[in-house]
Structures are given as structure tokens and as C-alpha cells.
CSV table of C-alpha atoms in Angstrom, one decimal:
chain,number,residue,atom,x,y,z
A,119,MET,CA,-126.6,-175.4,42.5
A,120,ALA,CA,-128.5,-172.0,41.6
A,121,ARG,CA,-130.1,-170.5,43.9
A,122,PHE,CA,-133.9,-170.7,42.8
A,123,ILE,CA,-136.1,-172.2,40.7
A,124,THR,CA,-137.8,-169.4,39.1
A,125,LEU,CA,-141.3,-169.6,37.5
A,126,THR,CA,-142.5,-166.1,35.8
A,127,THR,CA,-145.7,-164.9,34.3
A,128,VAL,CA,-146.6,-161.9,32.7
A,129,SER,CA,-147.7,-160.8,36.4
A,130,THR,CA,-146.3,-162.9,38.8
A,131,LEU,CA,-143.1,-164.2,40.0
A,132,LEU,CA,-142.3,-167.0,42.0
A,133,ARG,CA,-138.4,-168.1,43.3
A,134,ILE,CA,-138.3,-171.5,45.0
A,135,PRO,CA,-135.5,-172.6,46.9
A,136,PRO,CA,-134.8,-176.1,45.8
A,137,GLU,CA,-133.9,-177.5,48.8
A,138,ARG,CA,-137.7,-176.6,50.4
A,139,LEU,CA,-139.7,-177.6,47.5
A,140,MET,CA,-141.1,-180.9,48.9
A,141,PHE,CA,-142.9,-182.0,45.4
A,142,ILE,CA,-145.4,-180.6,42.6
A,143,GLU,CA,-148.5,-182.1,41.8
A,144,ALA,CA,-150.1,-182.0,38.3
A,145,ASP,CA,-153.5,-180.3,37.6
A,146,GLY,CA,-154.2,-180.1,34.1
A,147,ASN,CA,-153.1,-177.7,32.9
A,148,TYR,CA,-152.1,-176.1,35.8
A,149,SER,CA,-149.5,-177.4,38.7
A,150,THR,CA,-149.7,-177.3,42.5
A,151,ILE,CA,-146.1,-176.7,44.4
A,152,TYR,CA,-145.7,-177.9,47.9
A,153,MET,CA,-142.9,-176.6,50.0
A,154,GLN,CA,-141.4,-176.8,53.5
A,155,ASP,CA,-143.6,-173.5,54.4
A,156,GLY,CA,-147.3,-175.7,54.3
A,157,HIS,CA,-148.5,-173.3,51.7
A,158,PRO,CA,-149.3,-175.0,48.2
A,159,ARG,CA,-149.1,-172.8,45.5
A,160,ARG,CA,-151.0,-173.2,42.2
A,161,VAL,CA,-149.2,-171.7,38.9
A,162,PRO,CA,-150.3,-171.5,35.3
A,163,PHE,CA,-147.6,-174.3,34.1
A,164,GLN,CA,-148.3,-178.3,33.1
A,165,LEU,CA,-145.6,-180.6,35.3
A,166,GLY,CA,-143.6,-181.2,32.0
A,167,THR,CA,-142.4,-177.4,31.7
A,168,ILE,CA,-141.9,-177.0,35.2
A,169,ALA,CA,-139.8,-180.3,35.1
A,170,GLN,CA,-138.1,-178.7,31.6
A,171,ILE,CA,-137.4,-175.4,33.7
A,172,ILE,CA,-135.7,-176.9,36.7
A,173,TYR,CA,-133.6,-179.1,33.9
A,174,ASP,CA,-132.8,-175.4,32.2
A,175,GLN,CA,-132.1,-173.6,35.6
A,176,ILE,CA,-130.4,-176.2,37.9
A,177,GLY,CA,-130.1,-179.2,35.8
A,178,GLU,CA,-126.8,-179.2,35.2
A,179,GLU,CA,-125.6,-180.3,38.5
A,180,GLN,CA,-127.3,-183.3,40.2
A,181,THR,CA,-130.7,-182.2,41.3
A,182,PRO,CA,-132.8,-184.6,44.2
A,183,PHE,CA,-135.9,-184.2,41.9
A,184,LEU,CA,-137.4,-187.3,40.3
A,185,ARG,CA,-140.7,-186.8,37.6
A,186,ILE,CA,-143.1,-190.0,38.8
A,187,GLY,CA,-145.3,-190.8,36.1
A,188,ARG,CA,-147.2,-188.1,34.9
A,189,SER,CA,-148.7,-186.4,37.4
A,190,LEU,CA,-145.7,-185.8,40.0
A,191,ILE,CA,-142.4,-184.4,40.7
A,192,VAL,CA,-140.9,-184.9,44.1
A,193,ASN,CA,-137.8,-184.2,46.0
A,194,LYS,CA,-136.1,-187.5,46.7
A,195,ASN,CA,-134.5,-185.7,49.8
A,196,PHE,CA,-138.0,-185.6,51.2
A,197,ILE,CA,-139.0,-189.3,50.5
A,198,LEU,CA,-139.8,-190.8,53.8
A,199,ALA,CA,-141.1,-194.2,52.7
A,200,ILE,CA,-142.3,-196.2,49.7
A,201,ASP,CA,-145.1,-198.4,50.3
A,202,ILE,CA,-145.3,-201.0,47.2
A,203,PRO,CA,-148.7,-202.8,48.1
A,204,ASP,CA,-150.1,-200.0,49.2
A,205,GLN,CA,-149.0,-198.2,46.2
A,206,THR,CA,-147.8,-194.9,48.0
A,207,VAL,CA,-144.7,-192.7,48.4
A,208,THR,CA,-144.5,-190.8,51.9
A,209,LEU,CA,-142.8,-187.3,51.9
A,210,SER,CA,-142.1,-185.6,55.3
A,211,ASP,CA,-139.6,-183.2,56.3
A,212,CYS,CA,-139.8,-184.9,59.9
A,213,GLN,CA,-140.8,-181.6,61.3
A,214,SER,CA,-144.4,-180.5,60.1
A,215,GLN,CA,-144.9,-181.5,56.8
A,216,TYR,CA,-146.2,-184.8,55.9
A,217,HIS,CA,-147.7,-186.0,52.6
A,218,VAL,CA,-148.8,-189.5,51.4
A,219,LEU,CA,-148.9,-189.9,47.8
A,220,THR,CA,-150.1,-192.6,45.5
A,221,ALA,CA,-148.4,-193.7,42.4
A,222,SER,CA,-148.5,-197.0,40.2
A,223,ARG,CA,-147.0,-200.4,41.6
A,224,LYS,CA,-144.3,-200.4,38.7
A,225,VAL,CA,-143.1,-197.0,39.0
A,226,LEU,CA,-142.5,-197.0,43.2
A,227,THR,CA,-140.3,-200.5,42.5
A,228,ASP,CA,-138.3,-198.5,40.1
A,229,VAL,CA,-138.1,-195.8,42.5
A,230,LYS,CA,-137.2,-198.0,45.0
A,231,SER,CA,-134.5,-200.1,43.5
A,232,TYR,CA,-133.1,-196.5,42.2
A,233,LEU,CA,-133.0,-194.7,45.5
A,234,GLU,CA,-131.5,-198.2,47.3
A,235,ARG,CA,-128.9,-197.8,44.6
A,236,THR,CA,-128.3,-193.9,44.7
A,237,ASP,CA,-128.3,-193.7,48.7
A,238,LEU,CA,-125.4,-196.4,49.2
B,177,MET,CA,-135.6,-181.7,25.7
B,178,SER,CA,-139.2,-180.7,26.6
B,179,LYS,CA,-140.7,-183.1,24.7
B,180,TYR,CA,-138.5,-185.6,26.7
B,181,PHE,CA,-140.2,-184.7,30.0
B,182,ASP,CA,-143.8,-184.6,28.1
B,183,ASP,CA,-143.2,-188.2,26.6
B,184,ILE,CA,-143.4,-190.0,30.1
B,185,ARG,CA,-146.1,-192.8,30.9
B,186,ASP,CA,-147.7,-193.6,34.9
B,187,ASP,CA,-145.3,-196.2,35.1
B,188,GLU,CA,-141.9,-194.5,34.6
B,189,PHE,CA,-140.3,-192.0,36.2
B,190,GLN,CA,-137.4,-189.8,35.3
B,191,VAL,CA,-134.0,-188.2,36.8
B,192,ILE,CA,-134.8,-184.4,36.1
B,193,GLY,CA,-131.1,-183.2,35.4
B,194,GLY,CA,-127.8,-184.5,37.3
B,195,TRP,CA,-127.0,-186.9,34.2
B,196,GLY,CA,-123.8,-188.1,35.5
B,197,GLN,CA,-126.4,-190.1,37.7
B,198,THR,CA,-128.0,-193.3,36.5
B,199,ASN,CA,-131.0,-193.0,35.3
B,200,PRO,CA,-133.0,-196.7,35.2
B,201,HIS,CA,-135.7,-195.3,33.0
B,202,ASN,CA,-133.6,-194.3,29.7
B,203,LYS,CA,-132.4,-198.3,28.9
B,204,LYS,CA,-136.0,-199.0,28.6
B,205,ARG,CA,-137.1,-195.4,26.5
B,206,ARG,CA,-134.1,-196.4,24.4
B,207,LYS,CA,-135.1,-199.8,23.6
B,208,ARG,CA,-138.4,-198.6,23.1
B,209,ILE,CA,-137.0,-195.6,20.4
B,210,TRP,CA,-134.9,-198.6,18.6
B,211,ARG,CA,-138.3,-200.8,18.1
B,212,GLY,CA,-140.0,-197.7,16.5
B,213,ILE,CA,-137.2,-196.8,14.2
B,214,LEU,CA,-137.1,-200.4,13.4
B,215,LEU,CA,-140.9,-201.0,12.8
B,216,ILE,CA,-140.7,-197.6,10.7
B,217,LEU,CA,-138.0,-198.6,8.7
B,218,LEU,CA,-139.4,-201.9,8.0
B,219,LEU,CA,-142.4,-199.8,6.6
B,220,LEU,CA,-140.5,-197.6,4.3
B,221,ALA,CA,-138.9,-200.9,3.0
B,222,LEU,CA,-142.2,-202.1,2.2
B,223,PHE,CA,-143.3,-199.4,0.8
B,224,ALA,CA,-140.4,-198.9,-1.6
B,225,VAL,CA,-140.6,-202.6,-2.5
B,226,ALA,CA,-144.3,-201.8,-3.7
B,227,SER,CA,-143.7,-198.5,-5.5
B,228,ILE,CA,-141.0,-200.1,-7.8
B,229,LEU,CA,-143.5,-203.3,-8.5
B,230,LEU,CA,-146.2,-200.8,-9.2
B,231,PHE,CA,-143.9,-198.5,-11.4
B,232,THR,CA,-142.4,-201.3,-13.3
B,233,GLN,CA,-145.8,-202.8,-14.2
B,234,LYS,CA,-146.4,-202.0,-17.7
B,235,LYS,CA,-148.1,-198.9,-18.5
B,236,ARG,CA,-150.5,-197.2,-21.1
B,237,PRO,CA,-148.4,-194.9,-23.4
B,238,LYS,CA,-148.9,-191.6,-22.4
B,239,ASP,CA,-150.7,-189.2,-24.9
B,240,PRO,CA,-148.4,-188.0,-27.1
B,241,GLU,CA,-148.4,-183.8,-27.3
B,242,GLY,CA,-150.3,-182.4,-30.0
B,243,VAL,CA,-150.1,-179.4,-31.9
B,244,PHE,CA,-153.5,-177.5,-31.0
B,245,GLU,CA,-152.6,-176.6,-27.6
B,246,GLY,CA,-152.8,-173.2,-26.4
B,247,SER,CA,-155.1,-170.1,-25.7
B,248,LEU,CA,-157.0,-167.2,-26.9
B,249,SER,CA,-159.8,-165.4,-27.9
B,250,LEU,CA,-162.4,-166.2,-29.9
B,251,ASP,CA,-163.4,-163.2,-32.4
B,252,THR,CA,-166.8,-163.5,-34.2
B,253,THR,CA,-166.8,-159.5,-35.1
B,254,GLN,CA,-163.3,-159.0,-37.3
B,255,GLN,CA,-163.3,-161.6,-39.5
B,256,VAL,CA,-166.4,-161.9,-41.3
B,257,VAL,CA,-167.0,-162.0,-44.5
B,258,VAL,CA,-170.1,-161.4,-46.5
B,259,LEU,CA,-171.1,-163.3,-49.5
B,260,PRO,CA,-173.5,-161.8,-52.3
B,261,VAL,CA,-176.0,-163.7,-52.7
B,262,ASP,CA,-176.8,-164.5,-56.4
B,263,ASN,CA,-180.8,-164.1,-56.3
B,264,SER,CA,-180.8,-165.2,-59.9
B,265,GLU,CA,-180.4,-169.2,-58.9
B,266,GLN,CA,-183.3,-171.2,-58.4
B,267,ILE,CA,-183.1,-171.5,-54.1
B,268,LEU,CA,-183.5,-174.9,-53.4
B,269,PRO,CA,-186.1,-175.8,-51.0
B,270,LEU,CA,-183.3,-177.2,-48.8
B,271,ILE,CA,-180.3,-175.1,-48.2
B,272,GLY,CA,-177.6,-176.1,-46.1
B,273,TYR,CA,-176.2,-173.5,-43.3
B,274,THR,CA,-175.5,-173.5,-39.7
B,275,GLU,CA,-178.0,-172.3,-37.4
B,276,ARG,CA,-176.3,-170.6,-34.1
B,277,LYS,CA,-177.8,-169.9,-30.7
B,278,ASP,CA,-176.1,-168.3,-27.8
B,279,THR,CA,-176.6,-169.4,-24.5
B,280,VAL,CA,-174.8,-169.2,-20.7
B,281,VAL,CA,-174.2,-172.3,-18.6
B,282,ASN,CA,-172.7,-171.9,-15.0
B,283,ASP,CA,-171.5,-168.3,-15.9
B,284,ILE,CA,-170.1,-169.7,-19.4
B,285,GLU,CA,-170.8,-167.9,-22.3
B,286,LEU,CA,-171.3,-170.7,-24.7
B,287,PHE,CA,-173.0,-170.6,-28.5
B,288,VAL,CA,-174.3,-173.6,-30.4
B,289,LEU,CA,-173.9,-174.8,-33.6
B,290,THR,CA,-176.3,-176.5,-35.6
B,291,PRO,CA,-175.6,-177.6,-38.9
B,292,ARG,CA,-179.0,-177.9,-41.0
B,293,ASN,CA,-179.6,-179.6,-44.3
B,294,ALA,CA,-175.8,-180.3,-44.8
B,295,VAL,CA,-174.1,-184.0,-44.7
B,296,PRO,CA,-171.2,-184.3,-42.7
B,297,SER,CA,-167.5,-185.8,-43.8
B,298,LEU,CA,-163.7,-185.4,-43.0
B,299,THR,CA,-160.7,-183.9,-44.9
B,300,ILE,CA,-157.2,-183.6,-44.5
B,301,GLY,CA,-155.6,-180.4,-45.2
B,302,ARG,CA,-157.9,-177.3,-45.7
B,303,PRO,CA,-161.0,-177.5,-47.2
B,304,ASP,CA,-162.7,-176.2,-49.7
B,305,ASN,CA,-162.2,-172.3,-49.8
B,306,HIS,CA,-164.6,-171.4,-47.3
B,307,LEU,CA,-165.9,-168.9,-49.6
B,308,HIS,CA,-167.2,-171.8,-51.3
B,309,GLN,CA,-171.0,-172.2,-50.8
B,310,SER,CA,-171.2,-175.9,-50.3
B,311,VAL,CA,-169.5,-175.7,-46.9
B,312,VAL,CA,-171.8,-174.6,-43.9
B,313,LEU,CA,-169.6,-175.8,-41.0
B,314,ALA,CA,-166.0,-177.2,-40.9
B,315,LEU,CA,-163.7,-177.1,-37.8
B,316,GLN,CA,-161.0,-178.6,-37.1
B,317,ALA,CA,-161.1,-182.0,-35.5
B,318,ALA,CA,-158.5,-184.6,-34.5
B,319,ASP,CA,-155.1,-183.1,-33.2
B,320,ILE,CA,-151.5,-183.3,-34.9
B,321,ARG,CA,-148.9,-185.1,-32.9
B,322,LYS,CA,-146.2,-183.0,-32.0
B,323,ASP,CA,-143.4,-185.5,-32.1
B,324,THR,CA,-144.1,-187.0,-35.9
B,325,GLY,CA,-146.7,-184.2,-37.2
B,326,GLY,CA,-149.2,-187.4,-38.0
B,327,ILE,CA,-152.6,-187.3,-36.9
B,328,MET,CA,-153.3,-188.2,-33.4
B,329,GLY,CA,-155.1,-191.7,-33.0
B,330,ALA,CA,-156.8,-193.5,-35.7
B,331,PHE,CA,-158.4,-191.7,-38.6
B,332,VAL,CA,-160.2,-193.1,-41.7
B,333,MET,CA,-161.3,-190.9,-44.4
B,334,ASN,CA,-163.5,-192.1,-47.1
B,335,GLY,CA,-162.7,-195.7,-46.0
B,336,LYS,CA,-159.3,-195.4,-46.1
B,337,LEU,CA,-157.2,-195.8,-42.9
B,338,CYS,CA,-154.9,-192.6,-42.4
B,339,SER,CA,-153.8,-193.4,-39.1
B,340,LYS,CA,-153.7,-195.5,-36.5
B,341,GLY,CA,-153.8,-195.1,-32.4
B,342,ASP,CA,-156.2,-195.2,-29.6
B,343,THR,CA,-155.0,-193.1,-27.0
B,344,ARG,CA,-157.3,-191.0,-26.8
B,345,THR,CA,-160.9,-193.1,-26.2
B,346,GLY,CA,-163.6,-190.8,-27.6
B,347,PHE,CA,-164.3,-191.3,-31.1
B,348,CYS,CA,-166.5,-189.9,-33.9
B,349,ALA,CA,-167.7,-192.3,-36.5
B,350,ILE,CA,-169.7,-191.2,-40.0
B,351,LEU,CA,-171.3,-193.7,-41.4
B,352,ASP,CA,-173.8,-193.1,-44.4
B,353,GLY,CA,-173.9,-189.4,-43.2
B,354,LYS,CA,-174.8,-190.3,-39.7
B,355,ILE,CA,-172.9,-189.4,-36.9
B,356,THR,CA,-171.5,-191.4,-34.4
B,357,ILE,CA,-170.2,-189.9,-30.8
B,358,GLY,CA,-169.0,-192.0,-28.2
B,359,MET,CA,-166.2,-193.1,-25.7
B,360,ALA,CA,-164.4,-196.8,-26.0
B,361,GLU,CA,-160.9,-197.8,-26.3
B,362,SER,CA,-162.1,-200.3,-29.2
B,363,THR,CA,-165.4,-199.9,-31.0
B,364,PRO,CA,-166.1,-201.9,-34.3
B,365,LEU,CA,-167.7,-198.7,-36.1
B,366,PHE,CA,-163.9,-198.3,-36.6
B,367,GLU,CA,-164.0,-201.4,-38.7
B,368,GLU,CA,-167.3,-200.4,-40.3
B,369,ALA,CA,-166.1,-197.0,-41.3
B,370,ILE,CA,-163.3,-198.7,-43.4
B,371,GLU,CA,-165.5,-201.1,-44.8
B,372,LYS,CA,-168.1,-198.9,-45.4
B,373,ASP,CA,-166.1,-196.1,-47.0
B,374,GLY,CA,-167.1,-193.9,-43.8
B,375,PHE,CA,-165.1,-191.7,-41.6
B,376,PHE,CA,-163.8,-191.8,-38.5
B,377,PHE,CA,-161.6,-190.2,-36.0
B,378,ARG,CA,-160.4,-189.8,-32.5
B,379,GLN,CA,-160.2,-187.0,-29.8
B,380,TYR,CA,-160.7,-186.6,-25.7
B,381,PRO,CA,-163.7,-187.9,-24.7
B,382,LEU,CA,-165.5,-185.0,-22.7
B,383,VAL,CA,-169.1,-186.7,-22.1
B,384,SER,CA,-170.1,-189.7,-22.1
B,385,GLU,CA,-173.5,-191.2,-21.6
B,386,GLY,CA,-174.4,-187.9,-19.6
B,387,VAL,CA,-171.7,-188.2,-17.2
B,388,LEU,CA,-168.7,-185.7,-17.2
B,389,ILE,CA,-165.4,-187.4,-18.3
B,390,ASN,CA,-162.0,-185.9,-16.9
B,391,SER,CA,-159.9,-185.9,-19.5
B,392,GLY,CA,-157.4,-183.2,-22.1
B,393,SER,CA,-154.4,-181.0,-20.7
B,394,LYS,CA,-154.7,-178.5,-17.8
B,395,GLY,CA,-154.9,-174.8,-18.4
B,396,LYS,CA,-157.8,-172.9,-19.9
B,397,SER,CA,-158.5,-172.0,-23.7
B,398,ILE,CA,-161.3,-171.7,-26.1
B,399,ARG,CA,-162.8,-174.9,-26.0
B,400,LYS,CA,-165.1,-176.7,-28.8
B,401,ALA,CA,-166.9,-179.8,-28.6
B,402,LEU,CA,-169.2,-182.1,-31.2
B,403,CYS,CA,-172.0,-183.0,-29.2
B,404,SER,CA,-175.2,-185.2,-29.4
B,405,LYS,CA,-178.4,-184.8,-27.5
B,406,GLY,CA,-181.5,-186.8,-28.7
B,407,GLY,CA,-180.5,-188.0,-31.7
B,408,GLN,CA,-179.3,-184.4,-32.7
B,409,VAL,CA,-175.6,-183.5,-33.4
B,410,PHE,CA,-174.2,-180.1,-33.1
B,411,VAL,CA,-171.2,-178.3,-32.2
B,412,VAL,CA,-170.7,-176.1,-28.7
B,413,ILE,CA,-167.9,-173.4,-28.5
B,414,SER,CA,-166.8,-171.7,-25.6
B,415,GLU,CA,-166.5,-167.6,-25.9
B,416,SER,CA,-164.2,-167.7,-23.2
B,417,GLU,CA,-161.1,-169.7,-22.1
B,418,GLU,CA,-162.1,-172.7,-19.9
B,419,SER,CA,-160.4,-175.2,-18.6
B,420,PHE,CA,-161.6,-178.8,-19.9
B,421,HIS,CA,-163.4,-180.0,-16.4
B,422,ASP,CA,-165.6,-176.4,-16.2
B,423,PHE,CA,-166.5,-177.1,-20.0
B,424,SER,CA,-167.1,-180.6,-20.0
B,425,GLN,CA,-169.3,-179.5,-16.8
B,426,ALA,CA,-171.2,-177.2,-18.5
B,427,LEU,CA,-172.0,-179.7,-21.4
B,428,VAL,CA,-173.2,-182.1,-18.9
B,429,ASP,CA,-175.5,-179.1,-17.5
B,430,MET,CA,-176.7,-178.5,-20.7
B,431,GLY,CA,-178.0,-182.3,-21.0
B,432,ILE,CA,-175.7,-183.5,-23.6
B,433,GLU,CA,-175.1,-187.0,-23.9
B,434,GLU,CA,-172.1,-187.7,-25.6
B,435,ALA,CA,-169.5,-185.1,-26.3
B,436,ILE,CA,-165.7,-185.1,-27.5
B,437,TYR,CA,-163.5,-182.7,-28.4
B,438,LEU,CA,-162.9,-180.8,-31.2
B,439,CYS,CA,-159.4,-178.5,-31.4
B,440,GLY,CA,-159.6,-175.4,-29.7
B,441,GLY,CA,-157.4,-172.5,-29.1
B,442,ARG,CA,-156.0,-170.0,-31.3
B,443,LEU,CA,-154.3,-172.3,-33.6
B,444,ALA,CA,-157.6,-174.4,-34.7
B,445,ARG,CA,-159.2,-173.1,-37.7
B,446,GLY,CA,-162.8,-173.0,-38.6
B,447,TRP,CA,-166.1,-171.3,-39.8
B,448,TYR,CA,-169.7,-171.5,-40.2
B,449,LYS,CA,-172.4,-170.2,-42.6
B,450,ASP,CA,-176.1,-168.8,-41.5
B,451,ILE,CA,-179.0,-169.1,-43.0
B,452,ASP,CA,-178.0,-165.4,-44.8
B,453,GLY,CA,-174.7,-166.9,-46.5
B,454,LEU,CA,-172.8,-165.0,-43.5
B,455,VAL,CA,-169.6,-166.7,-42.9
B,456,THR,CA,-167.9,-166.4,-39.6
B,457,SER,CA,-164.0,-167.4,-39.2
B,458,PHE,CA,-162.3,-168.5,-36.3
B,459,GLY,CA,-159.0,-169.0,-35.4
B,460,ASP,CA,-155.6,-167.8,-36.5
B,461,GLN,CA,-153.8,-170.1,-37.6
B,462,ALA,CA,-150.9,-168.8,-39.7
B,463,ILE,CA,-149.1,-172.1,-40.5
B,464,GLY,CA,-151.0,-175.1,-42.3
B,465,TYR,CA,-150.2,-178.4,-41.2
B,466,LYS,CA,-150.1,-181.0,-43.8
B,467,ASN,CA,-152.0,-183.3,-42.0
B,468,GLU,CA,-154.5,-181.0,-40.2
B,469,SER,CA,-158.2,-182.7,-40.7
B,470,TYR,CA,-161.4,-181.1,-40.8
B,471,LEU,CA,-164.9,-181.9,-39.9
B,472,VAL,CA,-167.1,-180.8,-42.6
B,473,TRP,CA,-170.8,-180.4,-43.5
B,474,ARG,CA,-172.0,-179.4,-47.0
């Protein structure tokens, strides 16, 4: 895997170690990146664009990133729990970072099946 | 690929990269794509069938191409012949002449020729020499078919049927010296012209009941029209090359009720004589056509 996912604009540069990237949340024409350091970062890219960038830069290798619905990209290595009735997916690094996110029951069912299949 | 990452619903997920892994989303997506493709193919097939059915229906024959198309300018200054006025002859109280009025409608310069004290008729072949004093206005009337050289559309002269056809729905009927202009695929005036030794010809309709009729070919040319308004019959000619549509619109805006086209452009000859005996010719057709027809007022 490449060392960094790089997001650049005319005036800024963001270099993200993929293994530290927990999840990205859509925010209209922007996205908010949550990393293990606990500092969310807002970038002027739509979520689909970021998904494409991740694919272009590190997609030839296996990546841990899942696009869940239209609003989330999560690093499956940080998925701690999925609760379908509550429609939540919990991300945690088992240290300082803990995030509870919501998604539809259907997509969480699919993700749960996927993780059960691939983790074994 | 970017479209793939944009094309996701809220109840779907994608694995980004690592295509060796199984992506359960892909199967469903592929099914949807195939369903969409099949639907599009079905619609295309239906459209093709509908198109074939439409085109195999019997269609109205296409208008044959006429000879008198093309552009050119109407020069009323160069081809003028001055007739000597014979003052020794007794001047009849009602002499025939053509009155000319110039006007501008929708930025189009037009002149209006109104024959006075003259009787209309049709002739085949060039009428009396334009120096002859009896002719006050002469204009080419029906078009000539490019393929056969015959007269375009139905043509009746002195009750004799000279040509058949109704691909152009405008008509001019002359019965007992009275002109009727109109638009109809079939009109009893045609049979009446035969029965009563009248005259009849077909042309493009331009205005019918005060409404513009879209007809004629594309392009611009000097345009001529036989018009009626308030019972008065006259001819309108454009000074400049105009499209059928713009010319017809100008006629409508003049309040003309009925108008049919008369052969225009460079090749169509004609002339008029004003009250002073001054003859003005137009058209520079060098080649005479055997079946060229003229609307003549004497």
C-alpha cells in the first residue's frame, strides 16, 4: 500500500496515512475526514471524489475502505460493532477514538455479511 | 471509474479498491444494469417498428421541382422602354394601365402593382410583344416541371385543360374576367373554369384567410405574389431577395386576405405599363420555355 492518500488543492496539501484514517463523512460539496489523531479535517471534495482518489492512489492493492451509502467511507479495520436494529456502526481504535455512526438497516446487513465472510 | 463511485444509493455499499475481494454489491448492480439495457433495447425496438410503419404508409407525392427557382435582383431602372404616346388617337375614357405603389413592411421593400381597367387571362407561351399597347401587366404564373417540362399543377386556358395535378394547393381561377384566389386541394372552380371557358392555375399558397401558409422551398429570392384584399386584386413584388416565410409574413402584415405565389427570381419574366405608357420589364430569362404561362391583364 502506498504510504499516503494525498488530497491537494491550489493552496493546501493533506497527506493521510491510510491506516490512520478511520472514516470520512459527506458534508454537501465538502467532506470531513476523521483520523486517529482525533482532529476532524474538512476538505473541499465530495465523497465520491475522495473515493475515486483513494482508488486511484492505492486501489490496486487491497484497501480496507468501504463506501457505505452516499454519506460514509469507513475503514473496516476500525469497525468495532454493527447494530442493525439501532442502525448504527461503531468505529473505535480501542484507545482514544470512539464514533457511533448511523446507516440504513439494509446496508448494515450487507456490511455485516461481508465482514463475516472476509474476516474468517 | 468516477461515475461508479458516484452511482451509489444509501442502502448500498462498495469496497474501494482491492478488486480481488468479493464485492457483494456488484452482483446487484450488474443485475440492475442489465435490466436497464434490456429496457432500452425494448424501447428502441418499439421505436423502430413504429418508424417503419409510419414510413410505409402511403405519402402524398413530393412536389416536383420547378424551373423558376433561384435568386436575383429586380432591376427596374435598366430595362425600361419608353412607348411613344400617340396623341392623335382618341383617348378612351377608360384606358388600361398598372398603378404602382412602393411600400416597406417589416423592413422589406415591396412594390404593389394594381392593374386598372384591364381584364385578366392566362396564356401559354410569351404573350403579345410587350410593346403592344393592350397588355398592361404580365407576369409568369404557373411553374414548369423540371422533370417533364410541363406545366406544374392543373392549368386551364379558355376552358381547355392543359395540365393536371394538385401538388400545390394555392389556386387562381378566372371566370368571366373575375379573379378568385384561394387555397384548397380540390375546388369546384376548376371544373367551372373548364365548363365556362375560364382560366385556372396552381401555385404555392402564401396567405389564406389572412393567415400565413408555410410553403415553398428554402432560400431567398425575389418574390412575387398574386393577392386579394377587400375584393381588390393586385400583385406584390419584393425589391430584395427574401425567404418565402418573411415575404408571406409581410403580406399578412399588409392585411392581405388571400395570396398565391407567382414565379419569382431571375428567370421569371414580366412587365407592366403605367398610366403614362412607360413599360417596365423584369426578369432576364434568356431561354424561353415552351410551356411558360403568363397571367396577363389587357
